[in-house]
Short mmCIF file of C-alpha atoms and ligand atoms in Angstrom, two decimals:
data_model
loop_
_atom_site.label_atom_id
_atom_site.label_comp_id
_atom_site.label_asym_id
_atom_site.label_seq_id
_atom_site.Cartn_x
_atom_site.Cartn_y
_atom_site.Cartn_z
CA UNK A 129 -21.08 6.05 2.68
CA UNK A 130 -18.25 4.39 0.76
CA UNK A 131 -15.82 2.18 2.63
CA UNK A 132 -12.25 3.33 3.28
CA UNK A 133 -10.01 0.26 3.48
CA UNK A 134 -6.68 0.03 5.25
CA UNK A 135 -4.13 -2.55 4.18
CA UNK A 136 -1.68 -2.97 7.04
CA UNK A 137 1.89 -3.79 6.04
CA UNK A 138 4.76 -5.04 8.20
CA UNK A 139 4.20 -4.11 11.84
CA UNK A 140 0.58 -3.03 11.32
CA UNK A 141 -1.50 -6.05 12.20
CA UNK A 142 -4.29 -4.79 14.35
CA UNK A 143 -7.41 -2.76 13.53
CA UNK A 144 -7.28 -0.93 16.86
CA UNK A 145 -9.06 2.18 15.58
CA UNK A 146 -12.16 0.26 14.60
CA UNK A 147 -15.53 0.45 16.36
CA UNK A 148 -18.00 -2.47 16.21
CA UNK A 149 -15.41 -4.58 14.40
CA UNK A 150 -16.46 -7.88 12.92
CA UNK A 151 -14.72 -10.29 10.60
CA UNK A 152 -16.11 -11.02 7.15
CA UNK A 153 -14.90 -13.69 4.79
CA UNK A 154 -15.19 -12.51 1.19
CA UNK A 155 -14.96 -15.12 -1.58
CA UNK A 156 -13.32 -14.33 -4.90
CA UNK A 157 -12.28 -16.47 -7.88
CA UNK A 158 -8.72 -16.25 -6.48
CA UNK A 159 -9.63 -17.51 -3.00
CA UNK A 160 -11.23 -16.29 0.21
CA UNK A 161 -10.01 -13.25 2.15
CA UNK A 162 -10.68 -12.34 5.76
CA UNK A 163 -11.41 -8.68 6.32
CA UNK A 164 -12.28 -6.81 9.51
CA UNK A 165 -15.11 -4.36 8.94
CA UNK A 166 -16.39 -1.67 11.28
CA UNK A 167 -16.50 2.09 11.73
CA UNK A 168 -14.30 5.01 12.61
CA UNK A 169 -16.30 8.05 13.81
CA UNK A 170 -19.33 6.81 11.90
CA UNK A 171 -17.45 6.19 8.66
CA UNK A 172 -17.40 2.58 7.41
CA UNK A 173 -13.87 1.19 7.28
CA UNK A 174 -12.22 -2.14 6.57
CA UNK A 175 -8.87 -3.54 7.63
CA UNK A 176 -6.71 -6.28 6.20
CA UNK A 177 -3.19 -7.25 7.37
CA UNK A 178 -1.33 -7.85 4.11
CA UNK A 179 1.04 -10.49 5.54
CA UNK A 180 -1.61 -12.13 7.73
CA UNK A 181 -2.06 -11.30 11.43
CA UNK A 182 1.19 -13.07 12.34
CA UNK A 183 3.38 -12.01 9.39
CA UNK A 184 3.20 -15.54 7.98
CA UNK A 185 2.79 -14.62 4.29
CA UNK A 186 5.94 -13.38 2.50
CA UNK A 187 5.61 -10.55 -0.06
CA UNK A 188 5.93 -12.76 -3.17
CA UNK A 189 3.21 -15.16 -1.96
CA UNK A 190 0.57 -12.61 -0.97
CA UNK A 191 -2.69 -13.30 -2.78
CA UNK A 192 -2.88 -9.72 -4.10
CA UNK A 193 -5.74 -10.39 -6.50
CA UNK A 194 -7.93 -12.03 -3.85
CA UNK A 195 -7.22 -9.16 -1.44
CA UNK A 196 -8.02 -6.33 -3.86
CA UNK A 197 -11.01 -8.04 -5.45
CA UNK A 198 -12.40 -8.80 -1.97
CA UNK A 199 -12.12 -5.12 -1.01
CA UNK A 200 -13.84 -4.17 -4.28
CA UNK A 201 -16.68 -6.63 -3.61
CA UNK A 202 -17.04 -5.24 -0.10
CA UNK A 203 -17.53 -1.77 -1.60
CA UNK A 204 -14.19 -0.13 -0.83
CA UNK A 205 -13.66 3.00 -2.93
CA UNK A 206 -10.43 4.07 -1.24
CA UNK A 207 -7.45 2.04 -0.02
CA UNK A 208 -4.81 3.41 2.33
CA UNK A 209 -1.87 1.00 2.39
CA UNK A 210 0.96 1.12 4.89
CA UNK A 211 4.43 -0.09 3.96
CA UNK A 212 7.78 -0.40 5.69
CA UNK A 213 10.53 0.76 3.34
CA UNK A 214 14.28 1.16 3.20
CA UNK A 215 15.62 4.57 2.17
CA UNK A 216 17.98 5.40 -0.70
CA UNK A 217 17.61 9.13 -0.13
CA UNK A 218 19.54 10.79 2.71
CA UNK A 219 16.71 13.32 3.17
CA UNK A 220 14.36 10.43 4.01
CA UNK A 221 15.79 9.30 7.35
CA UNK A 222 14.50 6.32 9.35
CA UNK A 223 11.28 7.46 11.04
CA UNK A 224 10.24 9.60 8.03
CA UNK A 225 6.87 9.16 6.37
CA UNK A 226 6.86 9.26 2.57
CA UNK A 227 3.58 9.52 0.66
CA UNK A 228 5.01 8.01 -2.50
CA UNK A 229 3.94 9.22 -5.94
CA UNK A 230 5.67 6.82 -8.34
CA UNK A 231 6.94 3.25 -8.45
CA UNK A 232 9.44 1.26 -10.50
CA UNK A 233 8.56 -2.41 -10.74
CA UNK A 234 11.26 -5.01 -10.10
CA UNK A 235 8.92 -7.83 -9.13
CA UNK A 236 9.27 -11.13 -10.98
CA UNK A 237 6.66 -13.76 -10.19
CA UNK A 238 3.40 -11.91 -9.51
CA UNK A 239 0.36 -11.75 -11.77
CA UNK A 240 -0.23 -8.00 -12.08
CA UNK A 241 -3.74 -7.96 -13.62
CA UNK A 242 -7.32 -9.18 -13.29
CA UNK A 243 -7.65 -9.20 -17.08
CA UNK A 244 -6.04 -12.30 -18.54
CA UNK A 245 -7.94 -12.58 -21.81
CA UNK A 246 -10.75 -14.76 -20.43
CA UNK A 247 -14.32 -13.43 -20.22
CA UNK A 248 -12.88 -10.38 -18.49
CA UNK A 249 -10.90 -9.49 -21.61
CA UNK A 250 -7.60 -7.61 -21.76
CA UNK A 251 -6.93 -4.06 -20.60
CA UNK A 252 -3.87 -1.84 -20.52
CA UNK A 253 -4.43 0.50 -17.65
CA UNK A 254 -2.85 3.97 -17.52
CA UNK A 255 -0.21 4.27 -14.78
CA UNK A 256 1.11 7.77 -15.44
CA UNK A 257 0.02 8.76 -11.94
CA UNK A 258 -0.32 5.43 -10.12
CA UNK A 259 -1.28 6.70 -6.64
CA UNK A 260 -4.50 8.67 -6.11
CA UNK A 261 -3.54 12.38 -5.98
CA UNK A 262 -6.48 13.26 -3.72
CA UNK A 263 -5.74 10.52 -1.18
CA UNK A 264 -2.04 11.42 -1.25
CA UNK A 265 -2.79 15.03 -0.50
CA UNK A 266 -5.08 14.09 2.43
CA UNK A 267 -2.51 11.64 3.82
CA UNK A 268 0.35 14.10 3.49
CA UNK A 269 -1.63 16.79 5.34
CA UNK A 270 -2.63 14.28 8.04
CA UNK A 271 0.92 12.95 8.48
CA UNK A 272 2.31 16.50 8.63
CA UNK A 273 0.27 17.20 11.78
CA UNK A 274 1.99 14.32 13.62
CA UNK A 275 5.65 15.37 13.32
CA UNK A 276 8.32 16.64 10.95
CA UNK A 277 10.01 14.33 8.45
CA UNK A 278 6.99 13.92 6.17
CA UNK A 279 7.44 13.97 2.39
CA UNK A 280 4.79 14.24 -0.29
CA UNK A 281 6.67 12.50 -3.05
CA UNK A 282 9.04 9.62 -3.61
CA UNK A 283 9.71 6.84 -6.08
CA UNK A 284 9.12 3.41 -4.56
CA UNK A 285 11.28 0.63 -6.01
CA UNK A 286 9.34 -2.60 -5.63
CA UNK A 287 11.52 -5.70 -5.39
CA UNK A 288 10.43 -9.33 -5.35
CA UNK A 289 11.79 -10.19 -1.91
CA UNK A 290 11.62 -11.82 0.48
CA UNK A 291 15.37 -11.23 0.62
CA UNK A 292 16.72 -7.73 1.07
CA UNK A 293 18.68 -6.18 -1.79
CA UNK A 294 22.37 -6.34 -2.59
CA UNK A 295 24.45 -3.19 -2.24
CA UNK A 296 24.91 -3.17 -6.05
CA UNK A 297 21.15 -3.33 -6.63
CA UNK A 298 20.60 -0.38 -4.32
CA UNK A 299 23.32 1.58 -6.15
CA UNK A 300 21.51 0.89 -9.44
CA UNK A 301 18.10 1.82 -8.00
CA UNK A 302 19.51 5.10 -6.74
CA UNK A 303 20.90 5.98 -10.19
CA UNK A 304 17.43 5.21 -11.61
CA UNK A 305 15.81 7.75 -9.32
CA UNK A 306 14.53 5.48 -6.56
CA UNK A 307 13.93 7.07 -3.15
CA UNK A 308 12.65 4.12 -1.14
CA UNK A 309 12.60 0.35 -1.55
CA UNK A 310 10.00 -2.17 -0.46
CA UNK A 311 8.40 -5.41 -1.59
CA UNK A 312 4.66 -4.89 -1.81
CA UNK A 313 3.26 -1.87 -3.64
CA UNK A 314 3.24 -3.79 -6.94
CA UNK A 315 0.87 -5.26 -7.96
CA UNK A 316 -1.44 -3.88 -5.24
CA UNK A 317 -1.59 -0.35 -6.67
CA UNK A 318 -2.05 -1.66 -10.23
CA UNK A 319 -4.89 -4.00 -9.30
CA UNK A 320 -6.65 -1.22 -7.40
CA UNK A 321 -6.48 1.04 -10.46
CA UNK A 322 -7.83 -1.74 -12.69
CA UNK A 323 -10.94 -1.77 -10.50
CA UNK A 324 -11.15 2.01 -10.22
CA UNK A 325 -10.30 2.10 -6.50
CA UNK A 326 -8.29 5.08 -5.21
CA UNK A 327 -5.06 3.81 -3.66
CA UNK A 328 -2.27 5.49 -1.74
CA UNK A 329 0.73 4.14 0.16
CA UNK A 330 1.98 5.70 3.39
CA UNK A 331 5.55 4.49 3.50
CA UNK A 332 7.37 4.46 6.83
CA UNK A 333 11.15 4.55 6.44
CA UNK A 334 12.50 1.90 8.80
CA UNK A 335 16.14 1.76 7.71
CA UNK A 336 18.68 2.95 5.19
CA UNK A 337 18.88 0.46 2.33
CA UNK A 338 21.62 -2.15 1.85
CA UNK A 339 25.08 -0.68 1.32
CA UNK A 340 23.89 2.70 2.63
CA UNK A 341 23.14 1.32 6.08
CA UNK A 342 26.38 0.74 7.98
CA UNK A 343 25.40 -2.80 9.02
CA UNK A 344 23.48 -5.82 7.78
CA UNK A 345 19.70 -5.46 7.48
CA UNK A 346 17.34 -7.47 9.67
CA UNK A 347 13.58 -7.89 9.72
CA UNK A 348 13.69 -7.25 13.49
CA UNK A 349 15.10 -3.77 12.92
CA UNK A 350 12.29 -3.05 10.43
CA UNK A 351 9.62 -4.24 12.89
CA UNK A 352 11.20 -2.32 15.80
CA UNK A 353 11.11 0.95 13.84
CA UNK A 354 7.49 0.32 12.81
CA UNK A 355 6.59 -0.34 16.46
CA UNK A 356 8.26 2.88 17.54
CA UNK A 357 6.21 4.85 14.99
CA UNK A 358 2.91 2.99 15.21
CA UNK A 359 1.05 5.67 17.17
CA UNK A 360 2.05 8.28 14.61
CA UNK A 361 1.01 6.07 11.73
CA UNK A 362 -2.33 5.41 13.40
CA UNK A 363 -2.88 9.15 13.93
CA UNK A 364 -2.05 9.79 10.28
CA UNK A 365 -4.62 7.25 9.16
CA UNK A 366 -7.40 8.35 11.52
CA UNK A 367 -6.93 12.04 10.63
CA UNK A 368 -6.92 11.14 6.96
CA UNK A 369 -10.13 9.11 7.27
CA UNK A 370 -11.82 12.15 8.80
CA UNK A 371 -10.66 14.37 5.93
CA UNK A 372 -11.34 12.16 2.91
CA UNK A 373 -14.09 13.85 0.85
CA UNK A 374 -17.25 11.77 0.57
CA UNK A 375 -17.21 12.10 -3.23
CA UNK A 376 -13.85 11.46 -4.94
CA UNK A 377 -12.50 14.48 -6.83
CA UNK A 378 -9.95 12.41 -8.77
CA UNK A 379 -10.06 10.31 -11.93
CA UNK A 380 -9.11 6.94 -10.40
CA UNK A 381 -12.67 5.61 -10.74
CA UNK A 382 -12.76 6.23 -14.47
CA UNK A 383 -11.72 2.74 -15.55
CA UNK A 384 -12.09 2.00 -19.27
CA UNK A 385 -15.74 1.86 -20.42
CA UNK A 386 -17.28 -1.58 -20.30
CA UNK A 387 -14.70 -2.97 -17.91
CA UNK A 388 -16.43 -4.29 -14.84
CA UNK A 389 -15.22 -7.31 -12.95
CA UNK A 390 -17.91 -10.00 -13.11
N1 HPA B 690 14.33 -3.32 1.42
C1 HPA B 690 13.18 -3.91 1.04
N2 HPA B 690 12.09 -3.88 1.78
C2 HPA B 690 12.14 -3.23 2.96
C3 HPA B 690 13.32 -2.59 3.42
C4 HPA B 690 14.47 -2.64 2.60
O1 HPA B 690 15.55 -2.11 2.93
N3 HPA B 690 13.03 -2.06 4.63
C5 HPA B 690 11.73 -2.32 4.89
N4 HPA B 690 11.19 -3.04 3.88
#
C-alpha cells in the first residue's frame, strides 16, 4: 500500500500515532533527510517535522527539496502537511481549521523547483488547483467530526519569514483575497506537484494576523494555540488516513510525460 506522509509544522513534532516506528535516513542530491516510518492501523505512514524536532530550522532555511524528494524516494503518494497560520478573515477565528485551496506566493529566497535545466530539464507545472482536491475533501470531512470551526477553502498567503508581517502587509494581503498567512506552504506544495504527489495543508489558525490582532504577535502564542488544539489535529489526521482511498481519484499524479526525477 502507498505511504501517506505527514509533514508536521510548528507545534507538531512527534509521530505519536505511529506503530512500529523507526527512523530512516534518506539521501537525496540536496542532502539527507531523517524520516520516521511506521504504520497506522496497518497503513504505512511516514512523519517528518518540518522545522526539525526542536523547531531549530526557520521557514526560509528549510531544505524543502531534500524533504520532498526524500518522501518521493520513500514511496509517499500523499502528503498531509500541518501549518500554523495567522488569520485575515474574521470568520476564521483562532482555533479554526482551514483546509486551504489556494496560495499566493510572497517568498523570496527559496528554490521552487527540482527542474533547473540540468539533466532533469525544465518544466512549468500547472498550479490552477495546487492542493489535491481528493485529500482536501477527506481532511475536511475528518476535521468536521472533531468540532465546529472547520472550513474547506481559504487562500494561504505564504511569506518569507521568519519575521511576522507588518500591519500594512496584512492590509494588502487582505485586499488581494488572502484568508490566512503562514511561511511554509511554498515551495512544499509546488515541489510535491512536480513529483506527482498529492499534497494538502491542514492549517490551524493560531492568531489574528498583525494589525488585526490587538497586540504584538509572539511565537509562544502560536505554539500555545497549537498545543491546545493538538489532540484535535491528531484526530483529524488519523481519521483522514483511515478514509484516504487506496487508489487516488485525482489528477495530481499526472505529471508531464517523460518527467521522472532520476
Ligand atoms: N504570520 C505568519 N506566520 C504565522 C502566523 C502569522 O500571523 N501565525 C502562525 N504562523
